Amino acid sequence: MERRVPLVGRDHQVGVVADALRPAGTAGPLFLTGAAGAGKTAVLNEARHVVAQEGGTVLRPVWETVTGPGGASALADAVCGVLAEVHHGRFPTHISAVRRAQSRLGDGGELTLLSTLGEALADAAYHDPFALVLDGVERMPPPTASALQLMLRAFRPAGLPVVLAGRPVSWGPEAAPDLATAADRVLDLPPLGPDEVGELVGRRLGRSAEPALLAAVRRSLGPLAGNPGAVLSVLTALHEDGGLVDLDGRTGLAGTEDDLRLTVDAEPLRRVTADGMDAVVLAGLLHRAELRLEDVHGLGPACATLTTDLGRTVDRLVRERVLTLDGDGRLAFAVPALAAALRTLSPRRDVRPVHAAVVQRVAGRLGPATTGVCHPLLADHVAAAGSVLNDAVAVPLLLAAAGKDARSHHPRAARAYLSALRRLPPNYPATLGVLREAAELGLGCGDHVGVLALGEPILAGLQDPGPTDGGLEFATLAWGLSSLHEHRSPYDDGAVPEAVFARMPRTAMLAALGGRYGIGPLIPWPPSAAPAPDGGRLRDGHGPLPSEAELRTLAAAVGGHGELARAVRGRPGEEEACEAAVGRLRDAAAYGDLAGALEAVLGERYVRGGHSTADRYHAMVRDYLAGRWDDALAAARGIERRGRADGGPGTGQLARALAAEIHCFRGDLVRAREWLDLIPGSVVHPLVARARLGVRYWSEQQDAALEEAWRDVRRVRGSGLLAGVERVLLRILEFAEETRPRQARQALEQLAALHAEVDTAMTREALLVARGVLHRDADGAYEAYRSAERRGDLHMMLHCCQILAEVADEPQPWLAEAARHTHLLSLGRPGRVLLGRSAQRRNVPLPRGRAAREGLSEADIKLIGMVGEGGTNRQIAARLACSEKTVEQRLARLFQRSGKRSRVELVAAWLDGSLAGLGPVPDAPPGGAAGPGPAGA
């Protein structure tokens, strides 16, 4: 028999309906109600299935197909259809009695007919027990609904269970009676909770959904966020639009949240368009600009016909709570996904005159500039009005609104600047000044996407071969820097004339800088030139645009120590650069972390927006180094989705490599290869080489892996990318140590040469670890451990622990520390193999690992928290992306380890602290190291 999947969040309601459908001598009608899409039919079907599994009979009168007049006669036809399904000897008697009573309807015999129907149903249920369900009763014709209501209230069939299902009476026909009054009980289907919505989405998708996708779906549905039908409608539309992307076994949003919409057959969409397409017009208006109630009703003769229709539509939608009004009278759709669905329909009317009329109504009284200052929100209406509004009104209003909003409402100010630039002629002095102001605003707020939007007016200005204006140069440099922040290679589409690079040296530098941080192709560094007049600073002298000297410093960070020292000395007034800042710069350069490098060079001048791809990758690198690998993978998926949504196939190459690295050491080589396959073979960077080596080696391709790794080392060194090469060489040495001693010695020699050339904390650590492996240098390995600990590099600390377990006087403490790190990082076969090899070489057993076997892991704590929230095994399984059987097994192990016998006891013990002895092992360094042990250092 096919296994039925239980409904999400409806266990209680299914049980109540099933109880109401079971035979009972005093059963009274039950009315199941809820909004459209709440799942009434699904609950009915599931309850019918439960009762049928127990041997019960549940019948459904088919009233929808009954022809002829409604009322008691239609109800009699439906009942006769039910009686035809009850097979016993009294069937002809019942039918004959009903038909005789039905034939006397014309003589005022409606009550007699209803009484006969009740007696026939009661007698049939007595001899052959069954139950009745009537779904969608809000669609029942009012005369038929009235007859049913009267029969249930006055001539109720004794012993016959009856369940009605329908929406509240307010949604039915105006003359329809409220059938809930005929029921003894009313059961309302409440909205699903956030966890239940997540479970529903997971089932619909067939895999776990990203938290960001779940949050976006809930926000797009507003008050319908807990409505199963609405949730499934949005997911169906996403499938239709190709708006989902699968990464790492999770599904995320490929586009933007504005793309989330209901399907065209969704009930809310049908309802709002039932009286015409004015709701479509309204959705288009509100999408482009804010609209107030007074705007709709006060536009005057300019749009008299349209605004009259819109006014009626607004009044109706406000009454139906489709539209909301805030305290200032601003209109908005309560369900954004409904508005998005409306925007996919053709409005059949040009709405630009409406936007223009909204502006003219105020600008005609105050003047354009004053209107922009006093009513900056009208800037969006100006942009939406387009050519319908003349430039003499539009441009002064836009510039005044942008100046007013620059500090208080940056997104609207950026839109106003861009709208003004599209109207102003290129290379006009005022245009170039506006262009600089817009670029300054974007950089100052960390809005790199907004700066990239200035590309069209910037390119138009660059087509002029004459002398470069300072405003145009600043905007061009800002555009290039923002491109790097979004992990795009600036000026790589050939749109920027070659002559521009000669006129703007820093423009060429930015293009070359990207390749050194894994963004775009590697190109030669341009020759030095005199610095720009303003040094690349904003007018207040503290802007985030790097100078030529700072750009050279950023580029030199990926190379040798001498090159970086010369770049630092060449920066005016900063000969004694902070050693810590230089260290942070070198660490960031090793991972291609542009945001981290800019922060180290610019200091307080760096503006962290937190939304650019570079900022997201910076957070990913920090999570990777700190051992928060789940968070790092989530960041990689976010970067990948962002790149695909923006149509940038070359974005996020190093995020892909780092994700492959994590999956490789967790033993998931399939997903690691999936991430690596996204990286073009032409990409040259030490981090990519490192990830490729690990995946190939653990995929049983040792010889090919090492051969390709040496080739990658030569490529990256030949390209001048030295930062990060030490980890590739160290990995070659570790893989070659046992079976290829000559290659191991060669890797050590190259590490020593690299450290002499680069001289960073990372190269020193790698060299010390390598000597620990080949020369059994415990003191050096411990020094590397302490250095990695200061930098917060958990993975390097694990390497050091494994080496110290082999060469230190007391291996057990270091093995325990390595086991703890292995557990915290959730390492798979690669980590366990290396740890087992270290234990085997010292002929000591692997530690039992309190964190893994006796103590509570983070996953255990999360599981107990879900149990404490009242989650069922099915709900927990959906959130953890595992089976219910796995959840049961994990709970059984927790019961056994804690000595508790129930979920309540387990949660209570956790809350009162009695499980503290099973908590995670604290982060304390082990003792027993050669030299000054970690415990005393």
Short mmCIF file of N, CA and C in Angstrom, two decimals, residues 680-738:
data_model
loop_
_atom_site.label_atom_id
_atom_site.label_comp_id
_atom_site.label_asym_id
_atom_site.label_seq_id
_atom_site.Cartn_x
_atom_site.Cartn_y
_atom_site.Cartn_z
N PRO A 680 36.62 27.95 -13.77
CA PRO A 680 37.28 27.72 -15.08
C PRO A 680 38.73 27.31 -14.89
N GLY A 681 39.22 26.49 -15.82
CA GLY A 681 40.60 26.03 -15.74
C GLY A 681 41.62 27.14 -15.88
N SER A 682 41.19 28.28 -16.41
CA SER A 682 42.12 29.39 -16.62
C SER A 682 42.40 30.18 -15.34
N VAL A 683 41.61 29.94 -14.27
CA VAL A 683 41.80 30.69 -13.04
C VAL A 683 43.10 30.25 -12.37
N VAL A 684 43.95 31.22 -12.06
CA VAL A 684 45.24 30.96 -11.42
C VAL A 684 45.24 31.62 -10.06
N HIS A 685 45.29 30.81 -9.01
CA HIS A 685 45.38 31.34 -7.65
C HIS A 685 45.79 30.21 -6.71
N PRO A 686 46.63 30.49 -5.69
CA PRO A 686 47.05 29.42 -4.78
C PRO A 686 45.90 28.72 -4.08
N LEU A 687 44.83 29.44 -3.74
CA LEU A 687 43.72 28.81 -3.04
C LEU A 687 43.02 27.79 -3.94
N VAL A 688 42.91 28.10 -5.22
CA VAL A 688 42.31 27.15 -6.17
C VAL A 688 43.21 25.94 -6.31
N ALA A 689 44.52 26.16 -6.42
CA ALA A 689 45.46 25.04 -6.53
C ALA A 689 45.40 24.15 -5.30
N ARG A 690 45.27 24.74 -4.15
CA ARG A 690 45.20 23.98 -2.89
C ARG A 690 43.96 23.11 -2.85
N ALA A 691 42.82 23.66 -3.25
CA ALA A 691 41.58 22.88 -3.24
C ALA A 691 41.64 21.76 -4.27
N ARG A 692 42.17 22.05 -5.46
CA ARG A 692 42.27 21.01 -6.49
C ARG A 692 43.15 19.86 -6.03
N LEU A 693 44.25 20.16 -5.38
CA LEU A 693 45.15 19.12 -4.90
C LEU A 693 44.45 18.21 -3.91
N GLY A 694 43.77 18.79 -2.94
CA GLY A 694 43.10 17.98 -1.93
C GLY A 694 42.03 17.08 -2.52
N VAL A 695 41.19 17.64 -3.40
CA VAL A 695 40.10 16.85 -3.98
C VAL A 695 40.64 15.73 -4.84
N ARG A 696 41.64 16.03 -5.66
CA ARG A 696 42.20 14.99 -6.53
C ARG A 696 42.90 13.90 -5.72
N TYR A 697 43.61 14.29 -4.71
CA TYR A 697 44.35 13.29 -3.92
C TYR A 697 43.40 12.34 -3.21
N TRP A 698 42.39 12.89 -2.56
CA TRP A 698 41.47 12.02 -1.82
C TRP A 698 40.48 11.32 -2.73
N SER A 699 40.50 11.64 -4.03
CA SER A 699 39.70 10.91 -5.02
C SER A 699 40.51 9.78 -5.63
N GLU A 700 41.56 9.34 -4.94
CA GLU A 700 42.41 8.23 -5.38
C GLU A 700 43.13 8.55 -6.68
N GLN A 701 43.55 9.79 -6.85
CA GLN A 701 44.34 10.19 -8.02
C GLN A 701 45.64 10.84 -7.53
N GLN A 702 46.36 10.08 -6.68
CA GLN A 702 47.51 10.68 -5.99
C GLN A 702 48.58 11.19 -6.94
N ASP A 703 48.96 10.34 -7.91
CA ASP A 703 50.04 10.76 -8.82
C ASP A 703 49.63 11.98 -9.65
N ALA A 704 48.43 11.92 -10.21
CA ALA A 704 47.96 13.05 -11.02
C ALA A 704 47.79 14.29 -10.17
N ALA A 705 47.34 14.11 -8.92
CA ALA A 705 47.12 15.25 -8.05
C ALA A 705 48.43 15.97 -7.76
N LEU A 706 49.47 15.20 -7.42
CA LEU A 706 50.75 15.83 -7.10
C LEU A 706 51.38 16.46 -8.34
N GLU A 707 51.28 15.79 -9.46
CA GLU A 707 51.85 16.33 -10.69
C GLU A 707 51.17 17.65 -11.07
N GLU A 708 49.83 17.68 -10.99
CA GLU A 708 49.11 18.90 -11.31
C GLU A 708 49.39 19.99 -10.28
N ALA A 709 49.59 19.59 -9.01
CA ALA A 709 49.89 20.58 -7.98
C ALA A 709 51.22 21.28 -8.25
N TRP A 710 52.22 20.52 -8.65
CA TRP A 710 53.51 21.15 -8.98
C TRP A 710 53.35 22.11 -10.16
N ARG A 711 52.52 21.72 -11.13
CA ARG A 711 52.28 22.61 -12.27
C ARG A 711 51.57 23.89 -11.80
N ASP A 712 50.62 23.75 -10.89
CA ASP A 712 49.92 24.93 -10.38
C ASP A 712 50.88 25.84 -9.60
N VAL A 713 51.79 25.24 -8.85
CA VAL A 713 52.76 26.04 -8.09
C VAL A 713 53.61 26.87 -9.04
N ARG A 714 54.04 26.24 -10.13
CA ARG A 714 54.86 26.99 -11.10
C ARG A 714 54.04 28.11 -11.74
N ARG A 715 52.75 27.84 -12.02
CA ARG A 715 51.91 28.87 -12.65
C ARG A 715 51.70 30.06 -11.72
N VAL A 716 51.36 29.80 -10.47
CA VAL A 716 51.07 30.92 -9.57
C VAL A 716 52.35 31.68 -9.23
N ARG A 717 53.46 30.98 -9.08
CA ARG A 717 54.70 31.69 -8.80
C ARG A 717 55.14 32.51 -9.99
N GLY A 718 54.94 31.96 -11.19
CA GLY A 718 55.27 32.71 -12.39
C GLY A 718 54.39 33.93 -12.58
N SER A 719 53.19 33.90 -11.99
CA SER A 719 52.28 35.05 -12.08
C SER A 719 52.50 36.05 -10.96
N GLY A 720 53.43 35.77 -10.08
CA GLY A 720 53.72 36.69 -8.98
C GLY A 720 52.79 36.54 -7.79
N LEU A 721 51.96 35.51 -7.76
CA LEU A 721 51.04 35.30 -6.64
C LEU A 721 51.71 34.37 -5.63
N LEU A 722 52.45 34.95 -4.71
CA LEU A 722 53.20 34.16 -3.75
C LEU A 722 52.41 33.91 -2.46
N ALA A 723 51.57 34.83 -2.07
CA ALA A 723 50.81 34.67 -0.83
C ALA A 723 49.84 33.51 -0.96
N GLY A 724 49.96 32.52 -0.11
CA GLY A 724 49.10 31.35 -0.14
C GLY A 724 49.75 30.14 -0.76
N VAL A 725 50.89 30.30 -1.46
CA VAL A 725 51.56 29.16 -2.07
C VAL A 725 52.09 28.21 -1.00
N GLU A 726 52.41 28.74 0.19
CA GLU A 726 52.99 27.89 1.23
C GLU A 726 52.05 26.75 1.63
N ARG A 727 50.73 26.99 1.62
CA ARG A 727 49.80 25.92 2.00
C ARG A 727 49.73 24.84 0.92
N VAL A 728 49.93 25.21 -0.34
CA VAL A 728 49.98 24.21 -1.41
C VAL A 728 51.22 23.34 -1.25
N LEU A 729 52.36 23.98 -1.00
CA LEU A 729 53.61 23.23 -0.82
C LEU A 729 53.54 22.34 0.42
N LEU A 730 52.96 22.85 1.49
CA LEU A 730 52.83 22.05 2.71
C LEU A 730 51.94 20.84 2.47
N ARG A 731 50.88 21.02 1.71
CA ARG A 731 50.00 19.88 1.41
C ARG A 731 50.72 18.86 0.53
N ILE A 732 51.51 19.33 -0.43
CA ILE A 732 52.30 18.40 -1.25
C ILE A 732 53.22 17.58 -0.35
N LEU A 733 53.88 18.26 0.59
CA LEU A 733 54.81 17.57 1.48
C LEU A 733 54.09 16.52 2.33
N GLU A 734 52.94 16.86 2.88
CA GLU A 734 52.20 15.91 3.72
C GLU A 734 51.74 14.70 2.93
N PHE A 735 51.29 14.93 1.69
CA PHE A 735 50.82 13.82 0.87
C PHE A 735 51.96 12.96 0.36
N ALA A 736 53.14 13.56 0.14
CA ALA A 736 54.27 12.84 -0.45
C ALA A 736 55.20 12.25 0.58
N GLU A 737 55.01 12.58 1.84
CA GLU A 737 56.00 12.22 2.87
C GLU A 737 56.27 10.72 2.94
N GLU A 738 55.24 9.89 2.92
CA GLU A 738 55.43 8.46 3.13
C GLU A 738 55.92 7.75 1.89
#
